[in-house]
């Protein structure tokens, strides 16, 4: 159908790739651990929306520009790195809602968490190049509707990724509730995640299109 072949292998490979840890998983786990599963799901929805932008851009050929233009790749790469480091600074500066009491860290609005997930994903040029390299392997060379096949496979990949991410959010939130993460630990979890995001931002800034 649509020139797609080896669909079970695509689904399995996509699931394994989604399980691999990265900035998206880190964001989901941090928000779930500190604000509950709804915050993790908000991050997941943002990431899913960002992934769809990459899928549609790749299907339309726009992502090929990132793969062939060093300037375009550099601009998007530095924008993504700057945003990740900006988020990291916010996490490093996390404070309790009321310094005079041991209350929880002030929560972020779900809309802002969704925006974080979206921008973290959509400003990563490596994701765009990944789709260009991975998805066409499962589309027949003589397929008449390659763009449609690309979108179909991209949607399958994204849905599987979101299901995994929602499961990760639920698991992290439940584990956090069971071990009863106290406000001080929650505060330092945000700061530790901020340190990891600094590293990820620098790693992205130094990356090459390969």
PDB file of C-alpha atoms in Angstrom:
ATOM      1  CA  UNK A   1       0.000   0.000   0.000  1.00  0.00           C
ATOM      2  CA  UNK A   2       1.390   3.428  -1.066  1.00  0.00           C
ATOM      3  CA  UNK A   3       4.602   1.620  -2.012  1.00  0.00           C
ATOM      4  CA  UNK A   4       5.398   0.899   1.651  1.00  0.00           C
ATOM      5  CA  UNK A   5       7.234  -2.348   2.390  1.00  0.00           C
ATOM      6  CA  UNK A   6       8.489  -4.118   5.531  1.00  0.00           C
ATOM      7  CA  UNK A   7       6.004  -2.235   7.709  1.00  0.00           C
ATOM      8  CA  UNK A   8       6.429  -4.516  10.782  1.00  0.00           C
ATOM      9  CA  UNK A   9      10.204  -3.928  10.647  1.00  0.00           C
ATOM     10  CA  UNK A  10       9.599  -0.175  10.357  1.00  0.00           C
ATOM     11  CA  UNK A  11       7.314  -0.182  13.406  1.00  0.00           C
ATOM     12  CA  UNK A  12       9.770  -2.253  15.467  1.00  0.00           C
ATOM     13  CA  UNK A  13      12.750  -0.118  14.411  1.00  0.00           C
ATOM     14  CA  UNK A  14      10.829   3.076  15.116  1.00  0.00           C
ATOM     15  CA  UNK A  15       9.848   1.849  18.567  1.00  0.00           C
ATOM     16  CA  UNK A  16      13.446   0.987  19.428  1.00  0.00           C
ATOM     17  CA  UNK A  17      14.614   4.388  18.192  1.00  0.00           C
ATOM     18  CA  UNK A  18      11.946   6.159  20.252  1.00  0.00           C
ATOM     19  CA  UNK A  19      13.019   4.279  23.378  1.00  0.00           C
ATOM     20  CA  UNK A  20      16.566   5.607  23.062  1.00  0.00           C
ATOM     21  CA  UNK A  21      17.106   8.446  25.593  1.00  0.00           C
ATOM     22  CA  UNK A  22      17.493  12.014  24.380  1.00  0.00           C
ATOM     23  CA  UNK A  23      16.344  15.588  25.067  1.00  0.00           C
ATOM     24  CA  UNK A  24      12.685  14.673  24.474  1.00  0.00           C
ATOM     25  CA  UNK A  25      12.691  11.800  26.978  1.00  0.00           C
ATOM     26  CA  UNK A  26      14.588  13.909  29.484  1.00  0.00           C
ATOM     27  CA  UNK A  27      12.038  16.710  29.256  1.00  0.00           C
ATOM     28  CA  UNK A  28       9.101  14.316  29.635  1.00  0.00           C
ATOM     29  CA  UNK A  29      10.621  12.581  32.656  1.00  0.00           C
ATOM     30  CA  UNK A  30      11.555  15.828  34.378  1.00  0.00           C
ATOM     31  CA  UNK A  31       8.094  17.350  33.952  1.00  0.00           C
ATOM     32  CA  UNK A  32       6.368  14.120  34.995  1.00  0.00           C
ATOM     33  CA  UNK A  33       8.532  13.730  38.092  1.00  0.00           C
ATOM     34  CA  UNK A  34       8.089  17.315  39.253  1.00  0.00           C
ATOM     35  CA  UNK A  35       4.530  18.145  38.115  1.00  0.00           C
ATOM     36  CA  UNK A  36       2.769  14.835  37.473  1.00  0.00           C
ATOM     37  CA  UNK A  37       1.736  12.862  34.412  1.00  0.00           C
ATOM     38  CA  UNK A  38      -0.364  15.652  32.902  1.00  0.00           C
ATOM     39  CA  UNK A  39       2.752  17.805  32.569  1.00  0.00           C
ATOM     40  CA  UNK A  40       4.555  14.872  30.938  1.00  0.00           C
ATOM     41  CA  UNK A  41       1.695  14.397  28.495  1.00  0.00           C
ATOM     42  CA  UNK A  42       1.758  18.139  27.694  1.00  0.00           C
ATOM     43  CA  UNK A  43       5.448  17.814  26.806  1.00  0.00           C
ATOM     44  CA  UNK A  44       4.628  14.720  24.732  1.00  0.00           C
ATOM     45  CA  UNK A  45       1.975  16.582  22.726  1.00  0.00           C
ATOM     46  CA  UNK A  46       4.439  19.371  21.997  1.00  0.00           C
ATOM     47  CA  UNK A  47       7.082  16.894  20.886  1.00  0.00           C
ATOM     48  CA  UNK A  48       4.542  15.098  18.700  1.00  0.00           C
ATOM     49  CA  UNK A  49       3.560  18.379  17.040  1.00  0.00           C
ATOM     50  CA  UNK A  50       7.231  19.144  16.394  1.00  0.00           C
ATOM     51  CA  UNK A  51       7.745  15.702  14.890  1.00  0.00           C
ATOM     52  CA  UNK A  52       4.836  16.245  12.489  1.00  0.00           C
ATOM     53  CA  UNK A  53       6.469  19.445  11.283  1.00  0.00           C
ATOM     54  CA  UNK A  54       9.592  17.436  10.466  1.00  0.00           C
ATOM     55  CA  UNK A  55       7.548  14.722   8.750  1.00  0.00           C
ATOM     56  CA  UNK A  56       5.659  17.187   6.552  1.00  0.00           C
ATOM     57  CA  UNK A  57       8.805  19.182   5.791  1.00  0.00           C
ATOM     58  CA  UNK A  58      10.653  16.032   4.765  1.00  0.00           C
ATOM     59  CA  UNK A  59       7.733  14.868   2.607  1.00  0.00           C
ATOM     60  CA  UNK A  60       7.697  18.234   0.842  1.00  0.00           C
ATOM     61  CA  UNK A  61      11.454  18.202   0.364  1.00  0.00           C
ATOM     62  CA  UNK A  62      12.166  21.116   2.700  1.00  0.00           C
ATOM     63  CA  UNK A  63      14.301  19.023   5.044  1.00  0.00           C
ATOM     64  CA  UNK A  64      16.603  18.210   2.134  1.00  0.00           C
ATOM     65  CA  UNK A  65      17.758  21.818   2.358  1.00  0.00           C
ATOM     66  CA  UNK A  66      19.101  21.155   5.854  1.00  0.00           C
ATOM     67  CA  UNK A  67      20.919  18.080   4.598  1.00  0.00           C
ATOM     68  CA  UNK A  68      22.543  19.895   1.656  1.00  0.00           C
ATOM     69  CA  UNK A  69      22.924  23.476   2.873  1.00  0.00           C
ATOM     70  CA  UNK A  70      25.580  24.005   5.543  1.00  0.00           C
ATOM     71  CA  UNK A  71      24.249  27.510   6.222  1.00  0.00           C
ATOM     72  CA  UNK A  72      20.638  26.371   6.752  1.00  0.00           C
ATOM     73  CA  UNK A  73      21.771  23.533   8.994  1.00  0.00           C
ATOM     74  CA  UNK A  74      23.956  25.894  11.020  1.00  0.00           C
ATOM     75  CA  UNK A  75      21.163  28.450  11.515  1.00  0.00           C
ATOM     76  CA  UNK A  76      18.640  25.866  12.733  1.00  0.00           C
ATOM     77  CA  UNK A  77      21.292  24.075  14.785  1.00  0.00           C
ATOM     78  CA  UNK A  78      22.338  27.208  16.657  1.00  0.00           C
ATOM     79  CA  UNK A  79      18.716  28.250  17.185  1.00  0.00           C
ATOM     80  CA  UNK A  80      17.949  24.831  18.670  1.00  0.00           C
ATOM     81  CA  UNK A  81      21.072  24.831  20.836  1.00  0.00           C
ATOM     82  CA  UNK A  82      20.295  28.344  22.088  1.00  0.00           C
ATOM     83  CA  UNK A  83      16.751  27.333  23.037  1.00  0.00           C
ATOM     84  CA  UNK A  84      17.895  24.172  24.844  1.00  0.00           C
ATOM     85  CA  UNK A  85      20.446  26.199  26.820  1.00  0.00           C
ATOM     86  CA  UNK A  86      17.747  28.816  27.535  1.00  0.00           C
ATOM     87  CA  UNK A  87      15.569  26.053  29.003  1.00  0.00           C
ATOM     88  CA  UNK A  88      18.557  24.751  30.934  1.00  0.00           C
ATOM     89  CA  UNK A  89      19.120  28.144  32.546  1.00  0.00           C
ATOM     90  CA  UNK A  90      15.470  28.229  33.620  1.00  0.00           C
ATOM     91  CA  UNK A  91      15.835  24.788  35.207  1.00  0.00           C
ATOM     92  CA  UNK A  92      19.094  25.740  36.927  1.00  0.00           C
ATOM     93  CA  UNK A  93      17.387  28.804  38.409  1.00  0.00           C
ATOM     94  CA  UNK A  94      14.445  26.772  39.785  1.00  0.00           C
ATOM     95  CA  UNK A  95      13.272  27.926  43.194  1.00  0.00           C
ATOM     96  CA  UNK A  96      10.610  26.869  45.662  1.00  0.00           C
ATOM     97  CA  UNK A  97       7.286  28.635  45.358  1.00  0.00           C
ATOM     98  CA  UNK A  98       7.697  30.060  48.866  1.00  0.00           C
ATOM     99  CA  UNK A  99      11.283  30.182  50.162  1.00  0.00           C
ATOM    100  CA  UNK A 100       9.969  30.372  53.764  1.00  0.00           C
ATOM    101  CA  UNK A 101       8.270  26.993  53.546  1.00  0.00           C
ATOM    102  CA  UNK A 102       9.154  23.521  52.212  1.00  0.00           C
ATOM    103  CA  UNK A 103       6.503  23.698  49.488  1.00  0.00           C
ATOM    104  CA  UNK A 104       6.845  22.315  45.997  1.00  0.00           C
ATOM    105  CA  UNK A 105       8.688  24.009  43.152  1.00  0.00           C
ATOM    106  CA  UNK A 106       6.415  26.445  41.343  1.00  0.00           C
ATOM    107  CA  UNK A 107       4.801  24.526  38.432  1.00  0.00           C
ATOM    108  CA  UNK A 108       4.935  25.654  34.808  1.00  0.00           C
ATOM    109  CA  UNK A 109       1.675  26.156  32.867  1.00  0.00           C
ATOM    110  CA  UNK A 110       0.876  23.205  30.615  1.00  0.00           C
ATOM    111  CA  UNK A 111       0.852  25.498  27.565  1.00  0.00           C
ATOM    112  CA  UNK A 112       4.447  26.507  28.275  1.00  0.00           C
ATOM    113  CA  UNK A 113       5.487  22.879  28.752  1.00  0.00           C
ATOM    114  CA  UNK A 114       3.836  21.992  25.426  1.00  0.00           C
ATOM    115  CA  UNK A 115       5.727  24.851  23.761  1.00  0.00           C
ATOM    116  CA  UNK A 116       8.983  23.600  25.293  1.00  0.00           C
ATOM    117  CA  UNK A 117       8.405  20.133  23.841  1.00  0.00           C
ATOM    118  CA  UNK A 118       7.530  21.571  20.433  1.00  0.00           C
ATOM    119  CA  UNK A 119      10.519  23.905  20.176  1.00  0.00           C
ATOM    120  CA  UNK A 120      13.013  21.392  21.570  1.00  0.00           C
ATOM    121  CA  UNK A 121      12.004  18.984  18.808  1.00  0.00           C
ATOM    122  CA  UNK A 122      11.339  21.260  15.852  1.00  0.00           C
ATOM    123  CA  UNK A 123      14.598  23.220  16.281  1.00  0.00           C
ATOM    124  CA  UNK A 124      16.730  20.074  16.152  1.00  0.00           C
ATOM    125  CA  UNK A 125      17.983  19.667  12.555  1.00  0.00           C
ATOM    126  CA  UNK A 126      19.203  16.170  13.361  1.00  0.00           C
ATOM    127  CA  UNK A 127      15.555  15.048  13.565  1.00  0.00           C
ATOM    128  CA  UNK A 128      14.879  16.365  10.052  1.00  0.00           C
ATOM    129  CA  UNK A 129      17.916  14.594   8.631  1.00  0.00           C
ATOM    130  CA  UNK A 130      16.984  11.421  10.505  1.00  0.00           C
ATOM    131  CA  UNK A 131      13.613  11.257   8.740  1.00  0.00           C
ATOM    132  CA  UNK A 132      15.262  11.816   5.352  1.00  0.00           C
ATOM    133  CA  UNK A 133      17.687   8.969   6.018  1.00  0.00           C
ATOM    134  CA  UNK A 134      15.408   6.468   7.790  1.00  0.00           C
ATOM    135  CA  UNK A 135      11.930   6.611   6.261  1.00  0.00           C
ATOM    136  CA  UNK A 136      12.787   6.259   2.519  1.00  0.00           C
ATOM    137  CA  UNK A 137      14.314   2.842   3.226  1.00  0.00           C
ATOM    138  CA  UNK A 138      10.757   1.527   3.636  1.00  0.00           C
ATOM    139  CA  UNK A 139       9.338   3.072   0.454  1.00  0.00           C
ATOM    140  CA  UNK A 140       9.655   1.278  -2.887  1.00  0.00           C
ATOM    141  CA  UNK A 141      11.805   3.197  -5.418  1.00  0.00           C
ATOM    142  CA  UNK A 142       9.048   2.902  -8.042  1.00  0.00           C
ATOM    143  CA  UNK A 143       6.217   4.015  -5.718  1.00  0.00           C
ATOM    144  CA  UNK A 144       3.938   6.525  -7.436  1.00  0.00           C
ATOM    145  CA  UNK A 145       3.085   8.479  -4.277  1.00  0.00           C
ATOM    146  CA  UNK A 146       6.339   8.722  -2.365  1.00  0.00           C
ATOM    147  CA  UNK A 147       5.313  11.892  -0.511  1.00  0.00           C
ATOM    148  CA  UNK A 148       2.072  10.280   0.703  1.00  0.00           C
ATOM    149  CA  UNK A 149       3.941   7.123   1.739  1.00  0.00           C
ATOM    150  CA  UNK A 150       6.421   9.298   3.629  1.00  0.00           C
ATOM    151  CA  UNK A 151       3.612  11.047   5.512  1.00  0.00           C
ATOM    152  CA  UNK A 152       1.910   7.744   6.355  1.00  0.00           C
ATOM    153  CA  UNK A 153       5.130   6.254   7.727  1.00  0.00           C
ATOM    154  CA  UNK A 154       5.943   9.480   9.538  1.00  0.00           C
ATOM    155  CA  UNK A 155       2.532   9.463  11.226  1.00  0.00           C
ATOM    156  CA  UNK A 156       2.978   5.825  12.274  1.00  0.00           C
ATOM    157  CA  UNK A 157       6.405   6.651  13.713  1.00  0.00           C
ATOM    158  CA  UNK A 158       5.020   9.683  15.533  1.00  0.00           C
ATOM    159  CA  UNK A 159       2.006   7.869  16.992  1.00  0.00           C
ATOM    160  CA  UNK A 160       4.224   5.050  18.264  1.00  0.00           C
ATOM    161  CA  UNK A 161       6.619   7.594  19.725  1.00  0.00           C
ATOM    162  CA  UNK A 162       3.821   9.459  21.479  1.00  0.00           C
ATOM    163  CA  UNK A 163       2.390   6.238  22.921  1.00  0.00           C
ATOM    164  CA  UNK A 164       5.812   5.373  24.307  1.00  0.00           C
ATOM    165  CA  UNK A 165       6.249   8.909  25.651  1.00  0.00           C
ATOM    166  CA  UNK A 166       2.855   8.874  27.369  1.00  0.00           C
ATOM    167  CA  UNK A 167       3.745   5.527  28.959  1.00  0.00           C
ATOM    168  CA  UNK A 168       7.053   7.057  30.079  1.00  0.00           C
ATOM    169  CA  UNK A 169       5.207  10.048  31.576  1.00  0.00           C
ATOM    170  CA  UNK A 170       2.778   7.803  33.467  1.00  0.00           C
ATOM    171  CA  UNK A 171       5.544   5.514  34.727  1.00  0.00           C
ATOM    172  CA  UNK A 172       7.749   8.407  35.853  1.00  0.00           C
ATOM    173  CA  UNK A 173       4.880  10.190  37.611  1.00  0.00           C
ATOM    174  CA  UNK A 174       3.801   7.011  39.401  1.00  0.00           C
ATOM    175  CA  UNK A 175       7.371   6.183  40.435  1.00  0.00           C
ATOM    176  CA  UNK A 176       7.834   9.733  41.682  1.00  0.00           C
ATOM    177  CA  UNK A 177       4.626   9.512  43.727  1.00  0.00           C
ATOM    178  CA  UNK A 178       5.610   6.155  45.209  1.00  0.00           C
ATOM    179  CA  UNK A 179       9.017   7.278  46.380  1.00  0.00           C
ATOM    180  CA  UNK A 180       7.461  10.594  47.452  1.00  0.00           C
ATOM    181  CA  UNK A 181       9.948  12.997  45.924  1.00  0.00           C
ATOM    182  CA  UNK A 182      10.288  15.818  48.448  1.00  0.00           C
ATOM    183  CA  UNK A 183      10.458  19.485  47.389  1.00  0.00           C
ATOM    184  CA  UNK A 184      14.222  19.699  47.918  1.00  0.00           C
ATOM    185  CA  UNK A 185      14.855  16.644  45.734  1.00  0.00           C
ATOM    186  CA  UNK A 186      12.429  18.013  43.134  1.00  0.00           C
ATOM    187  CA  UNK A 187      14.338  21.291  43.124  1.00  0.00           C
ATOM    188  CA  UNK A 188      17.671  19.566  42.608  1.00  0.00           C
ATOM    189  CA  UNK A 189      16.175  17.279  39.968  1.00  0.00           C
ATOM    190  CA  UNK A 190      15.290  20.391  37.966  1.00  0.00           C
ATOM    191  CA  UNK A 191      18.815  21.707  38.406  1.00  0.00           C
ATOM    192  CA  UNK A 192      20.441  18.404  37.476  1.00  0.00           C
ATOM    193  CA  UNK A 193      18.273  18.270  34.367  1.00  0.00           C
ATOM    194  CA  UNK A 194      19.317  21.833  33.601  1.00  0.00           C
ATOM    195  CA  UNK A 195      22.954  20.718  33.709  1.00  0.00           C
ATOM    196  CA  UNK A 196      22.191  17.864  31.299  1.00  0.00           C
ATOM    197  CA  UNK A 197      20.396  20.268  28.955  1.00  0.00           C
ATOM    198  CA  UNK A 198      23.476  22.506  28.959  1.00  0.00           C
ATOM    199  CA  UNK A 199      25.495  19.507  27.799  1.00  0.00           C
ATOM    200  CA  UNK A 200      22.889  18.581  25.163  1.00  0.00           C
ATOM    201  CA  UNK A 201      22.764  22.166  23.889  1.00  0.00           C
ATOM    202  CA  UNK A 202      26.542  22.295  23.510  1.00  0.00           C
ATOM    203  CA  UNK A 203      26.517  18.870  21.857  1.00  0.00           C
ATOM    204  CA  UNK A 204      23.901  20.071  19.352  1.00  0.00           C
ATOM    205  CA  UNK A 205      25.836  23.283  18.676  1.00  0.00           C
ATOM    206  CA  UNK A 206      28.954  21.235  17.845  1.00  0.00           C
ATOM    207  CA  UNK A 207      27.099  18.676  15.728  1.00  0.00           C
ATOM    208  CA  UNK A 208      27.585  18.284  11.992  1.00  0.00           C
ATOM    209  CA  UNK A 209      25.022  17.276   9.341  1.00  0.00           C
ATOM    210  CA  UNK A 210      26.969  14.080   8.526  1.00  0.00           C
TER     211      UNK A 210
END
